[in-house]
CSV table of C-alpha atoms in Angstrom, one decimal:
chain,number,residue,atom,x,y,z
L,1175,UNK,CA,-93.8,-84.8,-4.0
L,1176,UNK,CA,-96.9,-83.7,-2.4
L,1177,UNK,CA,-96.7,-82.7,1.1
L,1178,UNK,CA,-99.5,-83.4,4.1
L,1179,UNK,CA,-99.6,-81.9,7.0
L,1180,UNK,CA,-102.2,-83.1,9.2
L,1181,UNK,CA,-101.6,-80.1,11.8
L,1182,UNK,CA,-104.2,-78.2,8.8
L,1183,UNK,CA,-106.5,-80.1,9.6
L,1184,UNK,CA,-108.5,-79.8,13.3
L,1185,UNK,CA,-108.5,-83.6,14.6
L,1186,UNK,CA,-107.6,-85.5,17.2
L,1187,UNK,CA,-104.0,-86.3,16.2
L,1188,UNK,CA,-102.8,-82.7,17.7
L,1189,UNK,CA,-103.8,-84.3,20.9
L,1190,UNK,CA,-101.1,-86.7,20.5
L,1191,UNK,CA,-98.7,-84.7,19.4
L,1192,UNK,CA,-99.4,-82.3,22.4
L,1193,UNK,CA,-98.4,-85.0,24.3
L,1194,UNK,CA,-95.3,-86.2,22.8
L,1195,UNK,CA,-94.1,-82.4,23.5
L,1196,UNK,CA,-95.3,-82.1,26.6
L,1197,UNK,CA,-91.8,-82.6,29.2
L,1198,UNK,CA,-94.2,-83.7,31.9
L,1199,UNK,CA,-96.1,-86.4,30.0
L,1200,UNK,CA,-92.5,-87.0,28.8
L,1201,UNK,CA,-91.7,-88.9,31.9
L,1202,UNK,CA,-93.9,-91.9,31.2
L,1203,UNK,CA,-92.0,-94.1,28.3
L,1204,UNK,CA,-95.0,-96.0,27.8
L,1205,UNK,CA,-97.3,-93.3,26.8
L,1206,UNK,CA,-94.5,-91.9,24.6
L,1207,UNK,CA,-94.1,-94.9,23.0
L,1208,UNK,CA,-98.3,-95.6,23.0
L,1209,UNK,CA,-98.9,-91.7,21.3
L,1210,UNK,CA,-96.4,-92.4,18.8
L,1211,UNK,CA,-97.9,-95.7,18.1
L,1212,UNK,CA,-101.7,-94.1,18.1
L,1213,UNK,CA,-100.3,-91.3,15.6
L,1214,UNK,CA,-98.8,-94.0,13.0
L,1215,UNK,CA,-102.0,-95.1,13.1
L,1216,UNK,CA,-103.9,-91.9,12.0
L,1217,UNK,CA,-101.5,-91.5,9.6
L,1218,UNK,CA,-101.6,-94.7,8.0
L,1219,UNK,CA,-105.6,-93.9,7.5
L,1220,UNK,CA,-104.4,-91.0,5.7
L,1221,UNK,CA,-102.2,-92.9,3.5
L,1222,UNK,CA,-104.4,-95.2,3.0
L,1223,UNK,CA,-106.6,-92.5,0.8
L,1224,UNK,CA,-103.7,-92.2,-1.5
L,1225,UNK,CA,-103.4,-96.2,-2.5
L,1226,UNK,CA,-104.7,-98.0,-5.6
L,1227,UNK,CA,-108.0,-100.5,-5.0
L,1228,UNK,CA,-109.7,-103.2,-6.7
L,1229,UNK,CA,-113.2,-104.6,-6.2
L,1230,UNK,CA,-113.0,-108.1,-4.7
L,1231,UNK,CA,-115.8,-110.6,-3.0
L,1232,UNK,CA,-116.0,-111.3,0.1
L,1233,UNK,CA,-118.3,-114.1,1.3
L,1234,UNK,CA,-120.5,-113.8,4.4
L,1235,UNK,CA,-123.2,-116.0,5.8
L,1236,UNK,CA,-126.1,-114.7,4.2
L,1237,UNK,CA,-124.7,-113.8,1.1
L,1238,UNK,CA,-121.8,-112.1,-1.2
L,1239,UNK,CA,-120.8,-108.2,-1.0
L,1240,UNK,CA,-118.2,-106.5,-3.2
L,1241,UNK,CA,-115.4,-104.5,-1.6
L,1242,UNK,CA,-112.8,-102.1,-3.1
L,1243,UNK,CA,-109.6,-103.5,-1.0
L,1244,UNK,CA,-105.9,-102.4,-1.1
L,1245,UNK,CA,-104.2,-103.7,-4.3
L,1246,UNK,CA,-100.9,-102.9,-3.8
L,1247,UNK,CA,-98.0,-104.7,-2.4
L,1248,UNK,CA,-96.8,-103.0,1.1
L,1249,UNK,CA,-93.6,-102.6,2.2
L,1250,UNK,CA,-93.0,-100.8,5.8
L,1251,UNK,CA,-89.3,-99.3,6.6
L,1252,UNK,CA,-88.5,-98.0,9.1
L,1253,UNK,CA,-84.9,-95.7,10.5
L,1254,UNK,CA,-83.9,-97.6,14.1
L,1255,UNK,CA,-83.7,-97.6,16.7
L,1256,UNK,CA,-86.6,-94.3,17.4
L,1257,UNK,CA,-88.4,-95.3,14.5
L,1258,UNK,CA,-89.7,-98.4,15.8
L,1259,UNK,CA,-92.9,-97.3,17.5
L,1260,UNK,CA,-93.9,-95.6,14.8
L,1261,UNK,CA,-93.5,-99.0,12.6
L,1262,UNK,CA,-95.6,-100.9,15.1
L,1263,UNK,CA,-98.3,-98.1,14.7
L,1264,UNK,CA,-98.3,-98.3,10.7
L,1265,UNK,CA,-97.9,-102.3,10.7
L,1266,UNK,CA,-101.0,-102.8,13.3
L,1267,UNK,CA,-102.8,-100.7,10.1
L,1268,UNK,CA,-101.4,-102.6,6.9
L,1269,UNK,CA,-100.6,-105.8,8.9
L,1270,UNK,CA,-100.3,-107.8,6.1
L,1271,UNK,CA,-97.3,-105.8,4.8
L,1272,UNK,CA,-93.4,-107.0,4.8
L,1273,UNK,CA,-91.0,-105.4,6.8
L,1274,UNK,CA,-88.2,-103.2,6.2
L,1275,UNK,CA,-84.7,-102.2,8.9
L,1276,UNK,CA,-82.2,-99.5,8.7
L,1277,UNK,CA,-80.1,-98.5,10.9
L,1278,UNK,CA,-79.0,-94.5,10.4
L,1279,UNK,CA,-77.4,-92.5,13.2
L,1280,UNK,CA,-75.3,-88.7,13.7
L,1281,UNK,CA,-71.5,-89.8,13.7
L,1282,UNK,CA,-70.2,-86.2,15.3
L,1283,UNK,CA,-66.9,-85.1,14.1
L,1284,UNK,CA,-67.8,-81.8,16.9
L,1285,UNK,CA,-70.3,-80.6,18.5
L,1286,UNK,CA,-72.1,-79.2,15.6
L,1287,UNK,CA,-71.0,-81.1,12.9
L,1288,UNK,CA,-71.9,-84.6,12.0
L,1289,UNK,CA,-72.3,-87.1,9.0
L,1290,UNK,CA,-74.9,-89.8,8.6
L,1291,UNK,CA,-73.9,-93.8,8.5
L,1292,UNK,CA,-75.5,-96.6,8.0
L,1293,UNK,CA,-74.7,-100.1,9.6
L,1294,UNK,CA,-77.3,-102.2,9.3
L,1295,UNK,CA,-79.7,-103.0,6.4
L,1296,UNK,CA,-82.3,-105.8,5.9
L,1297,UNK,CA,-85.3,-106.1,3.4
L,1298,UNK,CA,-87.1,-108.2,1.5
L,1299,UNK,CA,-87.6,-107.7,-2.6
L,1300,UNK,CA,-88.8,-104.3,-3.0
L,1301,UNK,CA,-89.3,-104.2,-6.9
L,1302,UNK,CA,-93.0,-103.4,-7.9
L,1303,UNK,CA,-93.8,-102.8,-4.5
L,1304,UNK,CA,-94.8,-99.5,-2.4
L,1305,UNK,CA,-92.2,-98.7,0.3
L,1306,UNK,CA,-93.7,-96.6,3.2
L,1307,UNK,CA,-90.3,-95.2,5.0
L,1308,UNK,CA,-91.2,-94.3,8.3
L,1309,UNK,CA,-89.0,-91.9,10.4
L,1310,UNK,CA,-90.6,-90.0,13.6
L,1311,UNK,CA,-88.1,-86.8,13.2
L,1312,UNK,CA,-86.7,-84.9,10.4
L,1313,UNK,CA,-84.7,-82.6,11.4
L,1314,UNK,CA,-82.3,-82.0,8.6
L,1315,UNK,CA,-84.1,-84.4,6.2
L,1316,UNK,CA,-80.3,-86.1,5.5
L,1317,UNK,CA,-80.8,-89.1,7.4
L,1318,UNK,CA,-84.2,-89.7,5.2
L,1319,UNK,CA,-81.9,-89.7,2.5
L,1320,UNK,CA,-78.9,-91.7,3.5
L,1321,UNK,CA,-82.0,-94.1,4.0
L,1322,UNK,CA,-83.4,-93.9,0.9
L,1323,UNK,CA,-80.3,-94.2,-1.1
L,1324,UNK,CA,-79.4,-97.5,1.0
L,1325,UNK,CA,-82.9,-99.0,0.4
L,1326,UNK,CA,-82.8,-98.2,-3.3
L,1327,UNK,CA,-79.2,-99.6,-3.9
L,1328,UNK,CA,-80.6,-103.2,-3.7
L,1329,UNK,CA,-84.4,-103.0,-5.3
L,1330,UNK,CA,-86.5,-100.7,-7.2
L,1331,UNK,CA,-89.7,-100.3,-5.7
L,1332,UNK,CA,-93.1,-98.5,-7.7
L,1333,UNK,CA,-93.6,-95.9,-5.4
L,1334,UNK,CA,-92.3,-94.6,-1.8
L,1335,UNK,CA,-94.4,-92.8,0.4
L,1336,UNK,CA,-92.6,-90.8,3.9
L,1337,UNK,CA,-94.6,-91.1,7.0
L,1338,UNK,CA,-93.4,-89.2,9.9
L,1339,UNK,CA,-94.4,-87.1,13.4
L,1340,UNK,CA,-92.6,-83.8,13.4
L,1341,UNK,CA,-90.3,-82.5,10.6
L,1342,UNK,CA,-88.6,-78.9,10.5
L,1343,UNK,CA,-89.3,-76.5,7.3
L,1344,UNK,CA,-85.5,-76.9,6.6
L,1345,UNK,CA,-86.4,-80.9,6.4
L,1346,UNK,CA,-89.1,-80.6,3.8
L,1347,UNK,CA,-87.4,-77.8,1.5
L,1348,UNK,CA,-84.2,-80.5,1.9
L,1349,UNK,CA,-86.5,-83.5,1.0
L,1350,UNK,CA,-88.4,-82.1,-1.5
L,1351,UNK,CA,-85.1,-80.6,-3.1
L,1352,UNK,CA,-83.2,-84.2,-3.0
L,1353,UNK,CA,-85.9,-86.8,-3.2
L,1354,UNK,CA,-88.7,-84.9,-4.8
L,1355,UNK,CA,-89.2,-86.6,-7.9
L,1356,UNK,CA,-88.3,-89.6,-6.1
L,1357,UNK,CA,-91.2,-89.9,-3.8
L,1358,UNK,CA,-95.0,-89.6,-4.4
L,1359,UNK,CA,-96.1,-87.7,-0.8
L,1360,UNK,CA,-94.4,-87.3,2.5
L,1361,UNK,CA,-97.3,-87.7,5.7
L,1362,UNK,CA,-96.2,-85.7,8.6
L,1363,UNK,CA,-98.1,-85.1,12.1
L,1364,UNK,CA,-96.5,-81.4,13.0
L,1365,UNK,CA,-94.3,-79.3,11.0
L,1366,UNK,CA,-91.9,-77.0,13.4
L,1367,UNK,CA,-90.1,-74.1,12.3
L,1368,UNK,CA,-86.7,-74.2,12.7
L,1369,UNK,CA,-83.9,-76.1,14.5
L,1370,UNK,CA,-81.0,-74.8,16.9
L,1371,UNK,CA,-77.3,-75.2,16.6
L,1372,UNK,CA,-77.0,-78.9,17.1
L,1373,UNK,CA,-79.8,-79.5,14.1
L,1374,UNK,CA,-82.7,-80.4,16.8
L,1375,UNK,CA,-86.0,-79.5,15.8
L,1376,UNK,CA,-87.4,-76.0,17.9
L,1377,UNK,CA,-89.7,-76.3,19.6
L,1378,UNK,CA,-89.4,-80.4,19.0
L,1379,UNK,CA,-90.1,-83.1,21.3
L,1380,UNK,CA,-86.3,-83.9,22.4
L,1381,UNK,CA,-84.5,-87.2,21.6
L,1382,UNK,CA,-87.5,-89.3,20.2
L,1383,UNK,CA,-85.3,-92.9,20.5
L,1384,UNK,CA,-83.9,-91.8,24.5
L,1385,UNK,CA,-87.8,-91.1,25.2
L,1386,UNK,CA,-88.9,-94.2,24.1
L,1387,UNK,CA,-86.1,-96.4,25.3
L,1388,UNK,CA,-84.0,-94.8,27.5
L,1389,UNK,CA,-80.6,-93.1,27.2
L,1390,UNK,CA,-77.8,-94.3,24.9
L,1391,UNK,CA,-74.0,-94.1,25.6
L,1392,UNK,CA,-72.7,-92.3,23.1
């Protein structure tokens, strides 16, 4: 699995990220959910680089011209319910892809300790097809997983690409170690380093899904 981690690079995605940290610009939902969306976007692009292409014709008023377009199959998934802006963000770039739902949460048996279900799941044929999973936070990486492994039980796809905003050291050693083989390159915005007792990534942004939507009961 190769890893990417746009915060390497200078652009203007760390401006968007800033943001998304930032408890202030916190306070405005719409924005949160508008720099998430911005950043799927970005990403995307980068993705895009990695894809397979084939010249085609396209036919203009004055003439024809030849363009290397996309020849793969898309397939965007995406964790609920915090994933979602992030989907719109990669969809609005490969708009022509099908859609993928999952539905992973923390069930807490304490404080500290939790396990990861699933309770919703709908897809459409994923054999011979590349599946980007899209995910804004890895924290421990095992909710990426519990993903994967539902999305896999009912298709085989060709290839699986991650695509996500911030994701902890412990996330990527725990991905790479479980999925590596599995999954051609993981795309992230901001890597942090660590995460605190409650497996939260530190520094983080907070609860991506309350920030976008509001608070849940638990």
């Amino acid at each position: 699995m190769r890893i990417h981690n746009l915060e390497d690079k200078n652009t203007v995605i760390n401006y968007f990220t800033s943001e998304l940290r930032d408890i202030n610009i916190q306070n405005d939902p719409m924005r949160f959910r508008n720099n998430i969306e911005r950043i799927g976007q970005m990403l995307s692009y980068e993705i895009s680089q990695t894809l397979s292409y084939s010249k085609q014709s396209v036919t203009t008023p004055l003439g024809v011209k030849e363009v290397n377009l996309i020849d793969e199959k898309l397939v965007v998934a995406s964790i609920l319910r915090a994933g979602l802006p992030l989907h719109n963000g990669v969809l609005s770039v490969f708009d022509r892809a099908e859609n993928c739902f999952v539905s992973a949460y923390r069930k807490y048996r304490d404080a500290n300790n939790f396990t990861i279900h699933v309770e919703y799941l709908v897809l459409p044929e994923l054999d011979d097809k590349t599946v980007i999973l899209c995910d804004p936070m890895l924290a421990t990486g095992s909710s990426m997983e519990v993903a994967y492994n539902a999305i896999l039980s009912k298709s085989k796809p060709k290839r699986v690409i991650i695509c996500s905003i911030v994701a902890s050291e412990q996330a990527l050693d725990y991905i790479n170690k479980t999925l590596g083989d599995k999954v051609s390159d993981l795309f992230v915005a901001t890597v942090d380093p660590s995460l605190d007792a409650h497996s939260y990534n530190v520094p983080g942004i907070g609860d991506a899904g309350d920030l976008a939507f509001g608070a849940k009961l638990d």
